[in-house]
Coordinates of C-alpha atoms and ligand atoms in Angstrom, one line a residue:
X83 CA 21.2 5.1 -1.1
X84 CA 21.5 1.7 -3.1
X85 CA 19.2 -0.7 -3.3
X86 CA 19.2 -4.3 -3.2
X87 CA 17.1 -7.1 -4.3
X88 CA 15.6 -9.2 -1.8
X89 CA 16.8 -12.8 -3.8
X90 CA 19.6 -11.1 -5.1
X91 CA 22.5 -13.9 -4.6
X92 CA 25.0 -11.5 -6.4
X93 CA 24.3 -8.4 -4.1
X94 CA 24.4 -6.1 -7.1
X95 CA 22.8 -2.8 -6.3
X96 CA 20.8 0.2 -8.1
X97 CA 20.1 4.0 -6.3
X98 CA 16.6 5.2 -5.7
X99 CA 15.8 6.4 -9.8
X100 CA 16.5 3.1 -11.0
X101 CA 14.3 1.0 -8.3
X102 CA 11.4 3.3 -8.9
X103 CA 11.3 3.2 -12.4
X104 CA 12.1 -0.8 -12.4
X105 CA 9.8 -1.7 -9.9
X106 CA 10.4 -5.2 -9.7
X107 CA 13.6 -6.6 -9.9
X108 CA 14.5 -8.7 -12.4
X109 CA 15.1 -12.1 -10.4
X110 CA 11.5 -11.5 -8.8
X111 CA 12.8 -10.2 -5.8
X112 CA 11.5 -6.7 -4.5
X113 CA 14.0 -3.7 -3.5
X114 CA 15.0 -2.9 -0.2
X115 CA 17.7 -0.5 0.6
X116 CA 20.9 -1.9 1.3
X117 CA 20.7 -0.9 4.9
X118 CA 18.2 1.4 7.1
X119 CA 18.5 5.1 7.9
X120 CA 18.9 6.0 11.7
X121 CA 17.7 9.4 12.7
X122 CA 18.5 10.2 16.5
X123 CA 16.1 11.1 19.0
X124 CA 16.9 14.8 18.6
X125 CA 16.8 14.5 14.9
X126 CA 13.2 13.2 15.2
X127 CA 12.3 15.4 17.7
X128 CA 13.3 18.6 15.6
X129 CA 10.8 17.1 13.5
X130 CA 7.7 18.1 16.0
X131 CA 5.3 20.2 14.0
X132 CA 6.7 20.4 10.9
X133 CA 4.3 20.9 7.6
X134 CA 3.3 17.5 6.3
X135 CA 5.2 17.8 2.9
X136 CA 8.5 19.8 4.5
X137 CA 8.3 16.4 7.3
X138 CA 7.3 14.3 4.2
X139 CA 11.0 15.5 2.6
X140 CA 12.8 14.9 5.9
X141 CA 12.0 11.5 6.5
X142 CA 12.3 10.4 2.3
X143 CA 15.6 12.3 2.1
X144 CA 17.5 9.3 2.8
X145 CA 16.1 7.2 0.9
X146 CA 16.2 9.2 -2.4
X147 CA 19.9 10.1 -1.9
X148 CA 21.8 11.2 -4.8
X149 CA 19.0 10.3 -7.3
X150 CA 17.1 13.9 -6.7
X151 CA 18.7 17.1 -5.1
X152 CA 17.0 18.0 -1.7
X153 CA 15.0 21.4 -2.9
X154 CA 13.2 19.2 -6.1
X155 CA 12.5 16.7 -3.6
X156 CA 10.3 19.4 -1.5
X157 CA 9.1 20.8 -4.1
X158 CA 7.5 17.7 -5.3
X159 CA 6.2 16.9 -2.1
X160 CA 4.5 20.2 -1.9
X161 CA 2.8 19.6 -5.2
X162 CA 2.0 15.8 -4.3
X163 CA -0.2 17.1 -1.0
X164 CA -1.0 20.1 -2.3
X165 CA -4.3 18.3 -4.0
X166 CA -5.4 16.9 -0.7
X167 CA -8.5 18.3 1.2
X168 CA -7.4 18.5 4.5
X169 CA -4.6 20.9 5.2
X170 CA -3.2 18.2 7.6
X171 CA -2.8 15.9 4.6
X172 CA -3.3 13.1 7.3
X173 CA -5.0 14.3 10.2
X174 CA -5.5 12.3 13.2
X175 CA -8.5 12.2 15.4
X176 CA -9.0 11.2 18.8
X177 CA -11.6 8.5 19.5
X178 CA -11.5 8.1 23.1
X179 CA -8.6 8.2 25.9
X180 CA -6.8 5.7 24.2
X181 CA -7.8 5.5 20.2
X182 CA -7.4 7.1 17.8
X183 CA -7.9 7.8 14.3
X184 CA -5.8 8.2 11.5
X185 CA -7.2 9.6 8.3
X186 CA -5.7 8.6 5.6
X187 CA -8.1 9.4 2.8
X188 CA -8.1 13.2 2.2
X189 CA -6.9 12.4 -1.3
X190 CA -8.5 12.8 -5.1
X191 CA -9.2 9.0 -4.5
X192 CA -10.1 8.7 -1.3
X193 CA -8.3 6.0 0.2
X194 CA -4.6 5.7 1.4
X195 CA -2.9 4.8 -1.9
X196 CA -3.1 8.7 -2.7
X197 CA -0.4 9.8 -0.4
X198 CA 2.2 7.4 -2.2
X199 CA 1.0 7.0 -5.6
X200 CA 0.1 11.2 -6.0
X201 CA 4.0 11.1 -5.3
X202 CA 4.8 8.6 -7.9
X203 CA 3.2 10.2 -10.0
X204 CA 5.8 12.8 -10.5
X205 CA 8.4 10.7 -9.6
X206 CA 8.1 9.0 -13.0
X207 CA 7.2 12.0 -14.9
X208 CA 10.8 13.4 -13.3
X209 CA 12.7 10.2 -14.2
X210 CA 11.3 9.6 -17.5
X211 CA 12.2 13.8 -18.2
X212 CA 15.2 12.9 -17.6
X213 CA 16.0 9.7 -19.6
X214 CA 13.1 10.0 -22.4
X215 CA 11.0 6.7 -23.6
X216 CA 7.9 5.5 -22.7
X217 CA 6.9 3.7 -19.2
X218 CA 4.4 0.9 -19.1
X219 CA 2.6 0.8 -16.0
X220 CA 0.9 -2.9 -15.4
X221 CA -1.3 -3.2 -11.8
X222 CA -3.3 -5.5 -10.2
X223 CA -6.3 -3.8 -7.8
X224 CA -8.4 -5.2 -5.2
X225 CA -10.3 -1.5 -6.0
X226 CA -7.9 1.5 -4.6
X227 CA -4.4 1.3 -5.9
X228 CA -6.0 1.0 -9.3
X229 CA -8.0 4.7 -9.0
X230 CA -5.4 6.2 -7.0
X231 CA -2.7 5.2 -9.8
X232 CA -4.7 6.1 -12.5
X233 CA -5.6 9.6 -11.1
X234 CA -1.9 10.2 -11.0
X235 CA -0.9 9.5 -14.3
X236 CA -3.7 10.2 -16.1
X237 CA -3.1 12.3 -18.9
X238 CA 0.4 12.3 -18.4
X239 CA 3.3 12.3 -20.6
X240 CA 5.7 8.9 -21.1
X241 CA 3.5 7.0 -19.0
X242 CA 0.3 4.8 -20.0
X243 CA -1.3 2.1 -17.7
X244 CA -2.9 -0.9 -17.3
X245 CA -4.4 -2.0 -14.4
X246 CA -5.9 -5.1 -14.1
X247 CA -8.9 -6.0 -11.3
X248 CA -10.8 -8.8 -10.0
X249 CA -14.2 -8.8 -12.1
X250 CA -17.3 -7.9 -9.7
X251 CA -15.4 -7.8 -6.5
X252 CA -15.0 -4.6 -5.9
X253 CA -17.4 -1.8 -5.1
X254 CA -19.0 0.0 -7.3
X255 CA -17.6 3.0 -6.3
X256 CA -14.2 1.8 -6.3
X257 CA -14.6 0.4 -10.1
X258 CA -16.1 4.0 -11.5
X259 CA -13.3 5.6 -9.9
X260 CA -11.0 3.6 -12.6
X261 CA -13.6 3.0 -15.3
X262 CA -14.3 6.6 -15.6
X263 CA -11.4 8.0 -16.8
X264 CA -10.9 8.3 -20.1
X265 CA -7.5 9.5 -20.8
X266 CA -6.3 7.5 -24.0
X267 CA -2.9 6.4 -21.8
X268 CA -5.3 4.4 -19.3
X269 CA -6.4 1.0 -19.8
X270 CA -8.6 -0.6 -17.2
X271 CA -9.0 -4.8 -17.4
X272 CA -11.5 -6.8 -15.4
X273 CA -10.0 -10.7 -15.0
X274 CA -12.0 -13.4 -14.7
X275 CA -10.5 -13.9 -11.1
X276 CA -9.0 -13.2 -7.9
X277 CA -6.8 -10.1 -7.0
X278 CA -4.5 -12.9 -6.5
X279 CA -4.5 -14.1 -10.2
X280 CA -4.4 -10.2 -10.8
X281 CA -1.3 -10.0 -8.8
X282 CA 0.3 -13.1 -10.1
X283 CA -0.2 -12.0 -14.3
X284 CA 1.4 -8.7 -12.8
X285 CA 4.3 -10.0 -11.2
X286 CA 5.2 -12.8 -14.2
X287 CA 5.0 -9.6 -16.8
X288 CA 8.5 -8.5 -15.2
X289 CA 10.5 -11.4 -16.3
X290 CA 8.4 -12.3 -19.9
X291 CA 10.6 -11.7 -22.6
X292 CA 7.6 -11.3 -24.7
X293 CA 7.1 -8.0 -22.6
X294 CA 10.0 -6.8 -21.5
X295 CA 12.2 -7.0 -24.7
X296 CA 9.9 -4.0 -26.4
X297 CA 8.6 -2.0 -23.4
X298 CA 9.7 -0.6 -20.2
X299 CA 7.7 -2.4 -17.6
X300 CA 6.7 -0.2 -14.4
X301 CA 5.1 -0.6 -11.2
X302 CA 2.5 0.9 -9.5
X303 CA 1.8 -1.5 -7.1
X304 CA 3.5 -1.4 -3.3
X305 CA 6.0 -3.9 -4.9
X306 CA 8.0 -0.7 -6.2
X307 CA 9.8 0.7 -3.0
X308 CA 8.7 4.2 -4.1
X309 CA 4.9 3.4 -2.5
X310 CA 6.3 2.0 0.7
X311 CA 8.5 5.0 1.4
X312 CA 5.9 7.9 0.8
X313 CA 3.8 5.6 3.6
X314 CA 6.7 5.7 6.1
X315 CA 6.1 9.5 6.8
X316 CA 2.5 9.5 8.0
X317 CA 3.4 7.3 11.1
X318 CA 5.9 10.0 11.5
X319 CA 2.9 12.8 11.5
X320 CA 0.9 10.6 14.2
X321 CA 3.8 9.8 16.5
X322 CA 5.8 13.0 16.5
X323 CA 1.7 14.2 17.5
X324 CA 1.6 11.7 20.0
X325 CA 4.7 12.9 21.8
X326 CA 7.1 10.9 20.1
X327 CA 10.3 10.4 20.5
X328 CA 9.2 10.9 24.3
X329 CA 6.1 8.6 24.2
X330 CA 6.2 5.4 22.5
X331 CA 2.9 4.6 20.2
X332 CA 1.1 1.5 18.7
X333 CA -0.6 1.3 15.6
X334 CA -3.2 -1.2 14.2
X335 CA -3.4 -1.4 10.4
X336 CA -5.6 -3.4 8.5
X337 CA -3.6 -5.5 6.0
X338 CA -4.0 -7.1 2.9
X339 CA -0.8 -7.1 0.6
X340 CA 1.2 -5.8 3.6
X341 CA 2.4 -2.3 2.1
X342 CA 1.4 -0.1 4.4
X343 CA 2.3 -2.1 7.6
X344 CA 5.6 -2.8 6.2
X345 CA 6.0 1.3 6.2
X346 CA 5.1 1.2 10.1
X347 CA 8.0 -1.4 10.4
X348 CA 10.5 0.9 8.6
X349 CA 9.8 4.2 10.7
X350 CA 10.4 1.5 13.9
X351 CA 13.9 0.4 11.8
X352 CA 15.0 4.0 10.8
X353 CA 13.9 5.1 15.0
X354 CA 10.9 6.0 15.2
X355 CA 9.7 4.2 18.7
X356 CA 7.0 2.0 18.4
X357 CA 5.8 -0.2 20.8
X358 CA 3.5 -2.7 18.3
X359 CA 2.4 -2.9 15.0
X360 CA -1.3 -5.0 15.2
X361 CA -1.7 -6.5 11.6
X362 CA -5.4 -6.6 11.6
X363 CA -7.0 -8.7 8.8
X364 CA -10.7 -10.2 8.1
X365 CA -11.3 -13.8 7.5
X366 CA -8.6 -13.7 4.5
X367 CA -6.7 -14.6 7.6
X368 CA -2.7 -15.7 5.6
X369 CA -1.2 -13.2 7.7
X370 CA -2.8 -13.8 11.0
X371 CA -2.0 -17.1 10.6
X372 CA 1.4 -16.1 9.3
X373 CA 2.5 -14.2 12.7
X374 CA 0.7 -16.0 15.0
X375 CA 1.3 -19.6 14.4
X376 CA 4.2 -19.6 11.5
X377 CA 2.0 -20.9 9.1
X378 CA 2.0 -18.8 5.7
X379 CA 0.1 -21.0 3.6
X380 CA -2.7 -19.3 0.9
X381 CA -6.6 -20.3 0.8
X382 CA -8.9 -19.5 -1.2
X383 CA -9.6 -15.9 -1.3
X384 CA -13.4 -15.6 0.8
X385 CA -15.1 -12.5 -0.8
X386 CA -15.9 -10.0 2.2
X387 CA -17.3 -6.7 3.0
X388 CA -14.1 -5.0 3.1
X389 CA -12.6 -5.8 -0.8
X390 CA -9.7 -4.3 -0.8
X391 CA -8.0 -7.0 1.6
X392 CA -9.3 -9.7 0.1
X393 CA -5.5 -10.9 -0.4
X394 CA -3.9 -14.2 0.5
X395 CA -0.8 -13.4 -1.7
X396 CA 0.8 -10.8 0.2
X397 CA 3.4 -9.1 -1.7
X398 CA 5.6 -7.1 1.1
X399 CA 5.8 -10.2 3.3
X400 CA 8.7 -11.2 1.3
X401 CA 10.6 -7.7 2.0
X402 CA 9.7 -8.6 6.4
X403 CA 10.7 -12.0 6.0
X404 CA 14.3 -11.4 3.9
X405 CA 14.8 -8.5 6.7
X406 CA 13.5 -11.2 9.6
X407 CA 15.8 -13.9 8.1
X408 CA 18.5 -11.7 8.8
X409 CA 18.8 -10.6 5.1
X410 CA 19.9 -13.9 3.7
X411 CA 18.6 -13.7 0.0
X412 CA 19.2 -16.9 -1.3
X413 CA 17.5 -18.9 1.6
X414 CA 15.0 -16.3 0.6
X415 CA 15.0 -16.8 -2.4
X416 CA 14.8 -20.3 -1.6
X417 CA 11.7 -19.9 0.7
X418 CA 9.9 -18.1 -1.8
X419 CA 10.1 -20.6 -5.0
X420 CA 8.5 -22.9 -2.7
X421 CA 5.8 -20.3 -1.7
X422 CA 5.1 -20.2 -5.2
X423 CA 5.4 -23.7 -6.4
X424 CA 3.0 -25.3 -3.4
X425 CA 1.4 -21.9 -2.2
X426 CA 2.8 -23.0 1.6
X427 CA 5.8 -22.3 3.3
X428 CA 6.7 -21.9 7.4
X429 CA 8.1 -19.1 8.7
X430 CA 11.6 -20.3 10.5
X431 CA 12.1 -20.3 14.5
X432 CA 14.5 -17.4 13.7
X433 CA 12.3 -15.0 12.1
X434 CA 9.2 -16.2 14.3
X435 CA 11.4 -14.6 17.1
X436 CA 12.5 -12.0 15.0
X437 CA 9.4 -10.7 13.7
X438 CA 7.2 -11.3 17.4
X439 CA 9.2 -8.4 19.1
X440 CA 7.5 -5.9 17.2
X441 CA 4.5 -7.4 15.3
X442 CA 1.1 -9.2 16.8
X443 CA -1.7 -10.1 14.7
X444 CA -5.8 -10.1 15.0
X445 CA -8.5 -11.8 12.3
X446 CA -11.4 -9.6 12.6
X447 CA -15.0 -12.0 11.7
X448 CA -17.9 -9.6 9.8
X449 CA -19.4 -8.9 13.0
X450 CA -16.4 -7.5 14.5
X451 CA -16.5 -5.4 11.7
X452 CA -19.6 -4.4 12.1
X453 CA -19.5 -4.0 15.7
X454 CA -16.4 -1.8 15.3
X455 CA -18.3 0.6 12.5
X456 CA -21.2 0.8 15.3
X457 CA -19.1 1.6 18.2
X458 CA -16.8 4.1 16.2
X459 CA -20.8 6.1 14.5
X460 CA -22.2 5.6 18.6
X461 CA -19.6 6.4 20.8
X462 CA -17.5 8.4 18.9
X463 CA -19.8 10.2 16.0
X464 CA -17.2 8.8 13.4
X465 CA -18.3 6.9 10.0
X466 CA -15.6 5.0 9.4
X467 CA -15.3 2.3 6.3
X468 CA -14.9 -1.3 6.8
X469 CA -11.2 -1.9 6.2
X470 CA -10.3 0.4 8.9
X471 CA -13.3 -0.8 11.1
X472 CA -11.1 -4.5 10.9
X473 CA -8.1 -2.5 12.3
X474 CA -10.1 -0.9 15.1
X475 CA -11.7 -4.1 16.4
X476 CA -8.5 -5.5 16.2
X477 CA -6.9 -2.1 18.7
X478 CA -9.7 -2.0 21.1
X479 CA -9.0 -6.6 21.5
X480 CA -5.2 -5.2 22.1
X481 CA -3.9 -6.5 25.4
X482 CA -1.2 -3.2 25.3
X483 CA -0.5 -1.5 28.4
X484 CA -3.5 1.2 29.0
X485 CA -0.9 4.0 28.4
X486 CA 0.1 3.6 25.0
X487 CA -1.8 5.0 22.7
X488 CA -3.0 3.1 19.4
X489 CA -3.5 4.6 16.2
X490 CA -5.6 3.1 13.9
X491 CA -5.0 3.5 10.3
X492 CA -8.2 4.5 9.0
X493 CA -7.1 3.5 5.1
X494 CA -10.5 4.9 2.9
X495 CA -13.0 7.3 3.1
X496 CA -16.6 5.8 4.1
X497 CA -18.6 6.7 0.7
X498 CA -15.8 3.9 -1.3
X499 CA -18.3 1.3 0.9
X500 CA -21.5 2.9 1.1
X501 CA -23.2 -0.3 1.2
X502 CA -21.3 -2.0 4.0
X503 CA -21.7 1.5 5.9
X504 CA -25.5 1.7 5.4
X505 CA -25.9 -1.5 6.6
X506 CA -23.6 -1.4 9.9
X507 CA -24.4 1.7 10.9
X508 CA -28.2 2.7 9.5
X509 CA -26.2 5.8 7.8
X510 CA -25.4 5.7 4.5
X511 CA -22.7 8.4 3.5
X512 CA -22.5 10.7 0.8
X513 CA -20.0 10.9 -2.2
X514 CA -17.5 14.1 -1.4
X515 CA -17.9 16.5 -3.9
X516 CA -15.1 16.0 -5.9
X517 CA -17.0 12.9 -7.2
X518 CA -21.1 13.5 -6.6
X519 CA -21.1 13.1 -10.6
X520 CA -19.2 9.2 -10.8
X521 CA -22.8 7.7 -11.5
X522 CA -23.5 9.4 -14.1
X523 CA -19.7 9.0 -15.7
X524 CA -19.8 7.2 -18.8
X525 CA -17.6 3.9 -17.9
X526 CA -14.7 2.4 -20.1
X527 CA -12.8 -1.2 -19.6
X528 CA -12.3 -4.8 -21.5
X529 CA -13.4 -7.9 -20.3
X530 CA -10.7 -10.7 -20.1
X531 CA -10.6 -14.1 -19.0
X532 CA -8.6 -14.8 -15.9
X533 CA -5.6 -16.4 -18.3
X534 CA -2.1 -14.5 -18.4
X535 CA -1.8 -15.1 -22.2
X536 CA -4.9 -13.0 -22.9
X537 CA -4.2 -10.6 -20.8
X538 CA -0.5 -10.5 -22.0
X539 CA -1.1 -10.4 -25.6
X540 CA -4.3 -7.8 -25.1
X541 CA -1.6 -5.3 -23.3
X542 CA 1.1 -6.2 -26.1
X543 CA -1.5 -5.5 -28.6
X544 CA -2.1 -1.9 -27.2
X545 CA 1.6 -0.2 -25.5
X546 CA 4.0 1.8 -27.0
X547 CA 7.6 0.3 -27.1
X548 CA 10.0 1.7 -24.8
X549 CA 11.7 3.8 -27.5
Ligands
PLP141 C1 -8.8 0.5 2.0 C2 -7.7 -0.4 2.2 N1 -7.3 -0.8 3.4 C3 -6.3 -1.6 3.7 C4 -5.6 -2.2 2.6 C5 -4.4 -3.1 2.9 O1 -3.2 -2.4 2.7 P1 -1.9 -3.2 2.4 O2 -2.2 -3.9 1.1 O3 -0.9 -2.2 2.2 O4 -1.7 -4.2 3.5 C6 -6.0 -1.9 1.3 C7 -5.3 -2.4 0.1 O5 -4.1 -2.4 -0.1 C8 -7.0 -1.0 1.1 O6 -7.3 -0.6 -0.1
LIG142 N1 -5.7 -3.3 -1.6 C1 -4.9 -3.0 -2.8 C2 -4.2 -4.2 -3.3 C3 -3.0 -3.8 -4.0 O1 -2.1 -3.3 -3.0 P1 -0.8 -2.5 -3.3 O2 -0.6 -1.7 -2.1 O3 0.3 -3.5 -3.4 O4 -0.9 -1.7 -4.5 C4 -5.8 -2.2 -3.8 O5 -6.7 -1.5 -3.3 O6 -5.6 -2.4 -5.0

């Protein structure tokens, strides 16, 4: 499989190793592959009950082409979900006739990062055996990729990491999660910021010289293709459940940097049939506003009960709208510089169309939210966190025909948000074992101020060259 950038004028392509280890590509476009997988209906159907890693191999096959041979590839997938805690890595659970749930935080970090990043993980270590020198991991976190990243490299060899997150926005279970581990290759930074000045220093590290001519910059961050494949296969699990390829199924994801709906639109391109993806998103409203009226122009990011989506910069819209614009990447290219120079940019007629036949949208307010955590603890007996809360409201507003199911995307494990839980539901869940101890963790990170120089020249000061 070769893999393109999405403002790549001179169409030059790399395979699967060399987008995951680059992350971004060097014009600041983000990989795509050159052109989608198809699997037949039979194909997908011969899929039906399949172990979660062997179905996990199936669907990335394609995608990793030459770069590993079929038997490592399952082999890391086993060990990848191997550490999760339900033996259905993802399960999905049944809320009433229509809803449903699906739990995507039975990994060592609780949220949904862990079932791409616990694959990346080894991914690197894999790549790096193979080629030798030294990966330096920069991230930006609005609280989950940054512990689920961290927990898979931690300790690990040719890898360190820094991982930059918004000072004070973010819960307090989220930030012990990072600031607890210790490992002498992880480095955790708070800015003085937004995730969006977070994202931003992260981004701009891919093409300063200052940087890149003495280490090897990596990505953690759903920028590198890596993460959005690994999240393709869980709308597999729920659909080929569901009754797919027979049955056609919706799903309603809450959305911040538009990863992990992106995935949903690449099982629909490689066959998978899906009726709607609902981007569900709380008052930090870009893409609602995005899909539903054209208009992709950032705020200011609002600080809300559900952190992790506090986003307005939303990385993967770039790999919809180059796909949406039918994969023209220098009016891409050209669409984007002006995204970045005036933070505004409208969405043209063609990709509007493009982009409606599979996509709607829904802005969830806090008492939607909190409505939808009271409905799910009353009616249901599920505790659900306020991220995927956003992304139920938004599947029980659906206007969809009453026999298509929708699957919401429940995206972390209630304890992350104990707060926001308590007070929505009157219940205030417990940490899972695995981390009843993270208040009494001693706690490690540096301070910075939200300017890209410091932070720069603070990481500079710390990673080992490439070689
Ligand atoms: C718990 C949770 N839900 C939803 C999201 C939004 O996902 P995405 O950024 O892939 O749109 C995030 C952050 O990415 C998150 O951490
Ligand atoms: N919500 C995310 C933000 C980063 O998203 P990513 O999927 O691009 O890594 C977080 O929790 O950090």
């Amino acid at each position: 499989m070769e893999y393109v950038s999405t403002r790549g004028s001179q169409g030059a392509s790399i395979d699967f190793e060399g987008a995951t280890l680059a992350g971004l590509a060097s014009d600041g476009g983000l990989y795509v592959p050159r052109e989608w997988p198809r699997l037949t209906g039979t194909e997908i159907a011969a899929m039906r009950g399949l172990p979660y890693p062997e179905l996990a191999a199936r669907v990335m096959e394609p995608f990793v082409g030459d770069s590993l041979a079929p038997d490592r590839l399952r082999a890391l997938c086993e060990e990848a979900y191997g550490r999760f805690a339900h033996a259905a890595v993802t399960p999905l659970v049944q809320l009433d006739e229509r809803h449903w749930l699906l739990e995507l935080f039975h990994g060592p970090t609780l949220a949904f990062k862990d079932v791409a990043l616990q694959l990346l993980g080894l991914l690197f270590e894999e790549f790096l055996g193979r080629n030798g020198g030294k990966l330096t991991i920069v991230g930006a976190t609005s609280g989950d990729t940054g512990s689920a990243a961290i927990d898979a490299v931690a300790g690990r060899e040719g890898v360190e990491i820094f991982m930059l997150h918004p000072h004070g926005r973010i819960s307090d279970v989220q930030r012990r999660q990072m600031t607890s581990v210790l490992a002498p290759n992880v480095h955790n930074i708070a800015i003085d910021g937004s995730f969006d000045d977070a994202q931003a220093f992260v981004k701009r590290m891919f093409g300063d010289p200052e940087l890149t001519g003495r280490f090897h910059i990596g990505a953690v961050n759903s920028i590198n293709w890596a993460r959005l494949m690994a999240q393709v296969v869980y709308y597999f699990a729920a659909a080929l459940q569901l009754g797919a390829p027979d049955r056609r199924v919706a799903f309603s994801v809450p959305t911040g940097n538009f990863g992990d709906v992106f995935a949903g639109y690449v099982a629909h391109r490689m066959g998978l049939p899906i009726e709607q993806l609902i981007v569900a998103t709380n008052v930090n409203d870009i893409l609602h506003r995005a899909l539903s009226q054209g208009d992709y122009s950032a705020a200011a990011v609002t600080p809300t009960a559900a952190p992790s989506m506090d986003i307005q910069v939303s990385s993967n819209f770039e790999r919809l709208l180059y796909d949406a614009g039918g994969r023209n990447a220098a009016a891409l290219a050209d669409q984007m510089r002006q995204f970045e120079a005036s933070k505004a940019t409208r969405l043209t007629n063609s990709q509007r169309e493009s982009i409606a036949a599979l996509f709607t949208s829904a802005r969830a307010e806090p008492a939607d939210m909190t409505a939808a955590m009271r409905w799910a603890r009353e009616a249901c007996g599920e505790l659900i966190d306020p991220h995927s809360a956003i992304a139920l409201h938004a599947a029980r507003a659906s206007d969809l025909s009453a026999d298509v199911p929708i699957v919401t995307l429940a995206t972390a494990h209630p304890a992350k948000f104990r707060d926001a839980v308590e007070r929505a539901t009157g219940q205030r869940p417990s940490l899972p074992a695995r981390i009843g101890d993270l208040f009494a963790r001693e706690e490690r990170y540096a301070e910075l101020p939200g300017d890209y120089a410091a932070v720069r020249d603070f990481i500079a000061a710390r990673a080992t060259p490439a070689r």
